[in-house]
Amino acid sequence: MKNLLLFLKCIADENRLKILKLLLSGPYCVCQLQELLDKSQSSISQHLSYFKGLDLLNERQSSKWTYYSINRNEYDKYLADLIALNSKSLKELDLTDLEGKLKNLSAAEVIKNDGETIRSCCN
């Protein structure tokens, strides 16, 4: 769960989302990303550090340049974790404290979906 949150925080930034989109299509060096995003070298490097921290980058050296692309294996794992969020139990997500609170939830009104009681809701 913690790594999924870090991934979501990483891509929640507009510039990092743009970088992600670019790097999914192929390798770019920092100077190319600078030009495309109209950002400084330090800004691009800082954004890339978020991806590095999550092991989302492949790096390839070519003379004095480093070209970055997305590590599809890791990226796909994060996407799979996000998709699986619906099917995992609170226990599997290490949210047992929330599970206990749900069991003790008291409320006044009943929420219904197609006539079936789902849960109660407070006033």
Coordinates of N, CA and C in Angstrom, one line a residue:
M1 N 0.8 -1.2 0.0 CA 0.0 0.0 0.0 C 0.9 1.3 0.0
K2 N 1.9 1.2 0.8 CA 2.8 2.4 0.9 C 3.5 2.7 -0.5
N3 N 3.9 1.7 -1.2 CA 4.6 2.0 -2.5 C 3.6 2.5 -3.5
L4 N 2.3 2.0 -3.4 CA 1.3 2.5 -4.3 C 1.0 3.9 -4.1
L5 N 1.0 4.3 -2.8 CA 0.8 5.7 -2.5 C 1.9 6.6 -3.0
L6 N 3.1 6.1 -2.9 CA 4.3 6.8 -3.4 C 4.2 7.0 -4.9
F7 N 3.8 5.9 -5.6 CA 3.6 6.0 -7.0 C 2.6 7.0 -7.4
L8 N 1.5 7.0 -6.7 CA 0.4 8.0 -7.0 C 0.9 9.4 -6.7
K9 N 1.6 9.6 -5.7 CA 2.2 10.9 -5.4 C 3.1 11.4 -6.5
C10 N 3.9 10.4 -7.0 CA 4.9 10.7 -8.0 C 4.2 11.2 -9.3
I11 N 3.1 10.5 -9.7 CA 2.5 10.9 -10.9 C 1.4 12.0 -10.7
A12 N 1.2 12.4 -9.5 CA 0.2 13.5 -9.2 C 0.7 14.9 -9.6
D13 N 1.9 15.0 -9.9 CA 2.5 16.3 -10.4 C 2.4 16.4 -11.9
E14 N 1.9 17.5 -12.3 CA 1.7 17.7 -13.8 C 3.0 17.5 -14.6
N15 N 4.1 18.0 -14.1 CA 5.3 17.9 -14.9 C 5.8 16.4 -14.9
R16 N 5.6 15.7 -13.8 CA 6.1 14.3 -13.7 C 5.1 13.5 -14.6
L17 N 3.9 13.8 -14.7 CA 2.9 13.1 -15.5 C 3.3 13.3 -17.0
K18 N 3.7 14.5 -17.3 CA 4.2 14.7 -18.7 C 5.5 13.9 -19.0
I19 N 6.4 13.9 -18.0 CA 7.6 13.1 -18.2 C 7.3 11.7 -18.3
L20 N 6.4 11.2 -17.5 CA 6.0 9.8 -17.6 C 5.5 9.5 -19.0
K21 N 4.6 10.3 -19.5 CA 4.1 10.1 -20.9 C 5.2 10.1 -21.9
L22 N 6.1 11.0 -21.8 CA 7.2 11.1 -22.8 C 8.1 9.8 -22.7
L23 N 8.4 9.4 -21.4 CA 9.3 8.3 -21.3 C 8.7 7.0 -21.6
L24 N 7.4 6.9 -21.6 CA 6.7 5.7 -22.0 C 6.8 5.5 -23.5
S25 N 7.1 6.6 -24.2 CA 7.2 6.4 -25.7 C 8.6 6.2 -26.2
G26 N 9.6 6.3 -25.3 CA 11.0 6.1 -25.6 C 11.9 6.9 -24.8
P27 N 13.2 6.7 -25.0 CA 14.2 7.3 -24.2 C 14.5 8.8 -24.5
Y28 N 14.7 9.5 -23.4 CA 15.0 11.0 -23.6 C 16.2 11.3 -22.6
C29 N 17.0 12.2 -22.9 CA 18.0 12.7 -22.0 C 17.4 13.9 -21.3
V30 N 18.1 14.4 -20.2 CA 17.6 15.5 -19.5 C 17.5 16.8 -20.3
C31 N 18.5 17.0 -21.2 CA 18.4 18.2 -22.0 C 17.2 18.2 -23.0
Q32 N 16.8 17.1 -23.5 CA 15.6 17.0 -24.3 C 14.4 17.2 -23.5
L33 N 14.3 16.7 -22.3 CA 13.2 16.9 -21.4 C 13.1 18.4 -21.0
Q34 N 14.3 19.0 -20.8 CA 14.3 20.4 -20.5 C 13.6 21.2 -21.6
E35 N 14.0 20.9 -22.8 CA 13.5 21.7 -24.0 C 12.0 21.4 -24.2
L36 N 11.6 20.2 -24.1 CA 10.2 19.9 -24.3 C 9.3 20.5 -23.2
L37 N 9.8 20.5 -22.0 CA 8.9 21.0 -20.9 C 9.2 22.4 -20.4
D38 N 10.2 23.0 -21.1 CA 10.7 24.4 -20.7 C 10.9 24.5 -19.2
K39 N 11.8 23.6 -18.7 CA 12.1 23.6 -17.3 C 13.7 23.5 -17.2
S40 N 14.2 23.9 -16.1 CA 15.6 23.9 -15.8 C 16.1 22.5 -15.7
Q41 N 17.4 22.3 -15.8 CA 18.1 21.0 -15.7 C 17.8 20.5 -14.3
S42 N 18.0 21.4 -13.3 CA 17.8 20.9 -11.9 C 16.3 20.5 -11.6
S43 N 15.4 21.2 -12.2 CA 14.0 20.8 -12.1 C 13.7 19.4 -12.7
I44 N 14.2 19.2 -13.9 CA 14.0 17.9 -14.5 C 14.7 16.8 -13.7
S45 N 15.9 17.0 -13.2 CA 16.6 16.1 -12.4 C 15.9 15.7 -11.1
Q46 N 15.3 16.8 -10.5 CA 14.5 16.5 -9.3 C 13.3 15.7 -9.6
H47 N 12.6 16.0 -10.7 CA 11.4 15.2 -11.1 C 11.9 13.7 -11.4
L48 N 13.0 13.5 -12.1 CA 13.4 12.2 -12.4 C 13.8 11.4 -11.1
S49 N 14.2 12.1 -10.1 CA 14.6 11.4 -8.8 C 13.4 10.8 -8.2
Y50 N 12.2 11.3 -8.4 CA 11.0 10.6 -7.9 C 10.8 9.3 -8.6
F51 N 11.0 9.3 -9.9 CA 10.9 8.0 -10.6 C 12.0 7.0 -10.2
K52 N 13.2 7.5 -10.0 CA 14.3 6.7 -9.6 C 14.1 6.0 -8.3
G53 N 13.5 6.8 -7.3 CA 13.2 6.3 -6.0 C 12.2 5.1 -6.0
L54 N 11.4 5.1 -7.1 CA 10.4 4.0 -7.2 C 10.9 2.9 -8.2
D55 N 12.1 3.0 -8.6 CA 12.7 2.1 -9.6 C 12.0 2.0 -10.9
L56 N 11.5 3.2 -11.3 CA 10.7 3.3 -12.5 C 11.5 3.7 -13.7
L57 N 12.8 3.9 -13.6 CA 13.6 4.4 -14.7 C 14.6 3.3 -15.2
N58 N 14.7 3.2 -16.5 CA 15.9 2.5 -17.1 C 16.8 3.7 -17.5
E59 N 18.1 3.4 -17.3 CA 19.1 4.4 -17.7 C 20.1 3.8 -18.7
R60 N 20.4 4.5 -19.8 CA 21.3 4.0 -20.8 C 22.3 5.1 -21.1
Q61 N 23.6 4.8 -20.9 CA 24.7 5.8 -21.2 C 25.0 5.8 -22.7
S62 N 25.2 6.9 -23.2 CA 25.7 7.1 -24.6 C 26.6 8.2 -24.6
S63 N 27.9 7.9 -24.6 CA 29.0 8.9 -24.4 C 28.8 9.7 -23.1
K64 N 28.6 11.0 -23.2 CA 28.4 11.7 -21.9 C 26.9 11.9 -21.5
W65 N 26.0 11.4 -22.3 CA 24.6 11.6 -22.0 C 24.0 10.3 -21.4
T66 N 23.0 10.5 -20.6 CA 22.2 9.5 -20.0 C 20.8 9.6 -20.5
Y67 N 20.3 8.5 -21.1 CA 19.0 8.5 -21.7 C 18.1 7.6 -20.7
Y68 N 16.9 8.2 -20.4 CA 16.0 7.6 -19.5 C 14.8 7.1 -20.2
S69 N 14.3 6.0 -19.8 CA 13.0 5.5 -20.2 C 12.3 4.8 -19.0
I70 N 11.1 4.5 -19.2 CA 10.3 3.9 -18.1 C 10.6 2.4 -18.0
N71 N 10.9 1.9 -16.8 CA 11.0 0.5 -16.5 C 9.6 -0.1 -16.5
R72 N 9.3 -0.7 -17.6 CA 7.9 -1.2 -17.8 C 7.5 -2.3 -16.8
N73 N 8.5 -3.1 -16.4 CA 8.1 -4.1 -15.4 C 7.6 -3.5 -14.1
E74 N 8.3 -2.5 -13.6 CA 7.9 -1.9 -12.4 C 6.7 -1.0 -12.6
Y75 N 6.6 -0.3 -13.7 CA 5.4 0.5 -14.0 C 4.2 -0.4 -14.0
D76 N 4.3 -1.5 -14.7 CA 3.1 -2.4 -14.8 C 2.7 -3.0 -13.5
K77 N 3.7 -3.2 -12.6 CA 3.4 -3.7 -11.2 C 2.5 -2.7 -10.5
Y78 N 2.9 -1.4 -10.6 CA 2.1 -0.4 -9.9 C 0.7 -0.3 -10.5
L79 N 0.6 -0.4 -11.8 CA -0.7 -0.4 -12.4 C -1.5 -1.6 -12.0
A80 N -0.9 -2.7 -11.9 CA -1.6 -3.9 -11.4 C -2.1 -3.8 -10.0
D81 N -1.2 -3.2 -9.2 CA -1.6 -2.9 -7.8 C -2.8 -2.0 -7.7
L82 N -2.8 -1.0 -8.5 CA -3.9 0.0 -8.5 C -5.2 -0.7 -9.0
I83 N -5.1 -1.5 -10.0 CA -6.3 -2.2 -10.5 C -6.8 -3.2 -9.5
A84 N -5.9 -3.9 -8.8 CA -6.2 -4.9 -7.8 C -6.8 -4.3 -6.5
L85 N -6.7 -3.0 -6.3 CA -7.2 -2.3 -5.1 C -8.6 -2.7 -4.8
N86 N -9.4 -2.8 -5.8 CA -10.8 -3.1 -5.6 C -11.1 -4.5 -5.1
S87 N -10.2 -5.5 -5.5 CA -10.4 -6.9 -5.1 C -9.7 -7.3 -3.9
K88 N -8.8 -6.5 -3.4 CA -8.1 -6.8 -2.2 C -8.9 -6.5 -0.9
S89 N -8.7 -7.3 0.1 CA -9.4 -7.0 1.4 C -8.6 -5.9 2.1
L90 N -9.3 -5.3 3.1 CA -8.6 -4.3 3.9 C -7.4 -4.9 4.6
K91 N -7.5 -6.2 5.0 CA -6.4 -6.9 5.7 C -5.2 -7.0 4.8
E92 N -5.5 -7.4 3.5 CA -4.4 -7.5 2.5 C -3.7 -6.2 2.3
L93 N -4.5 -5.1 2.4 CA -3.9 -3.7 2.2 C -3.3 -3.2 3.5
D94 N -3.3 -4.0 4.5 CA -2.7 -3.6 5.8 C -3.6 -2.4 6.4
L95 N -4.9 -2.5 6.2 CA -5.8 -1.5 6.7 C -6.8 -2.1 7.7
T96 N -6.2 -2.9 8.6 CA -7.1 -3.6 9.6 C -7.7 -2.6 10.6
D97 N -7.1 -1.5 10.8 CA -7.7 -0.5 11.7 C -9.0 0.1 11.1
L98 N -8.9 0.3 9.8 CA -10.1 0.7 9.1 C -11.2 -0.3 9.1
E99 N -10.8 -1.6 9.0 CA -11.7 -2.7 9.0 C -12.5 -2.7 10.3
G100 N -11.8 -2.5 11.4 CA -12.4 -2.5 12.7 C -13.4 -1.3 12.9
K101 N -13.0 -0.2 12.3 CA -13.9 1.0 12.4 C -15.2 0.7 11.6
L102 N -15.0 0.1 10.4 CA -16.2 -0.2 9.6 C -17.2 -1.1 10.3
K103 N -16.7 -2.1 11.1 CA -17.5 -3.0 11.8 C -18.3 -2.3 12.9
N104 N -17.7 -1.2 13.5 CA -18.3 -0.5 14.6 C -19.1 0.8 14.1
L105 N -19.2 1.0 12.8 CA -19.8 2.2 12.3 C -21.3 2.2 12.7
S106 N -21.7 3.2 13.4 CA -23.1 3.4 13.7 C -23.7 4.6 12.9
A107 N -24.9 4.4 12.4 CA -25.4 5.5 11.5 C -27.0 5.4 11.6
A108 N -27.6 6.5 11.1 CA -29.0 6.6 11.2 C -29.8 6.2 10.0
E109 N -29.3 6.6 8.8 CA -30.1 6.2 7.6 C -29.4 5.1 6.9
V110 N -30.3 4.4 6.1 CA -29.8 3.2 5.3 C -29.6 3.6 3.9
I111 N -28.5 3.2 3.3 CA -28.2 3.5 1.9 C -28.6 2.2 1.2
K112 N -29.4 2.4 0.1 CA -29.9 1.2 -0.6 C -29.4 1.4 -2.1
N113 N -29.1 0.2 -2.7 CA -28.8 0.2 -4.1 C -29.7 -0.9 -4.7
D114 N -30.6 -0.5 -5.6 CA -31.5 -1.4 -6.2 C -32.3 -2.2 -5.1
G115 N -32.7 -1.6 -4.1 CA -33.4 -2.2 -3.0 C -32.6 -3.0 -2.0
E116 N -31.3 -3.2 -2.3 CA -30.5 -3.9 -1.4 C -29.8 -3.0 -0.4
T117 N -29.8 -3.3 0.9 CA -29.2 -2.4 1.9 C -27.7 -2.6 1.7
I118 N -27.0 -1.5 1.6 CA -25.5 -1.5 1.5 C -24.9 -1.2 2.8
R119 N -25.3 0.0 3.3 CA -24.8 0.4 4.7 C -25.6 1.6 5.1
S120 N -25.4 1.9 6.3 CA -26.1 3.1 6.9 C -25.3 4.3 6.7
C121 N -26.0 5.4 6.8 CA -25.3 6.7 6.7 C -25.8 7.6 7.8
C122 N -24.9 8.5 8.3 CA -25.2 9.4 9.4 C -26.0 10.6 8.9
N123 N -26.6 11.3 9.8 CA -27.4 12.5 9.5 C -26.5 13.7 9.2

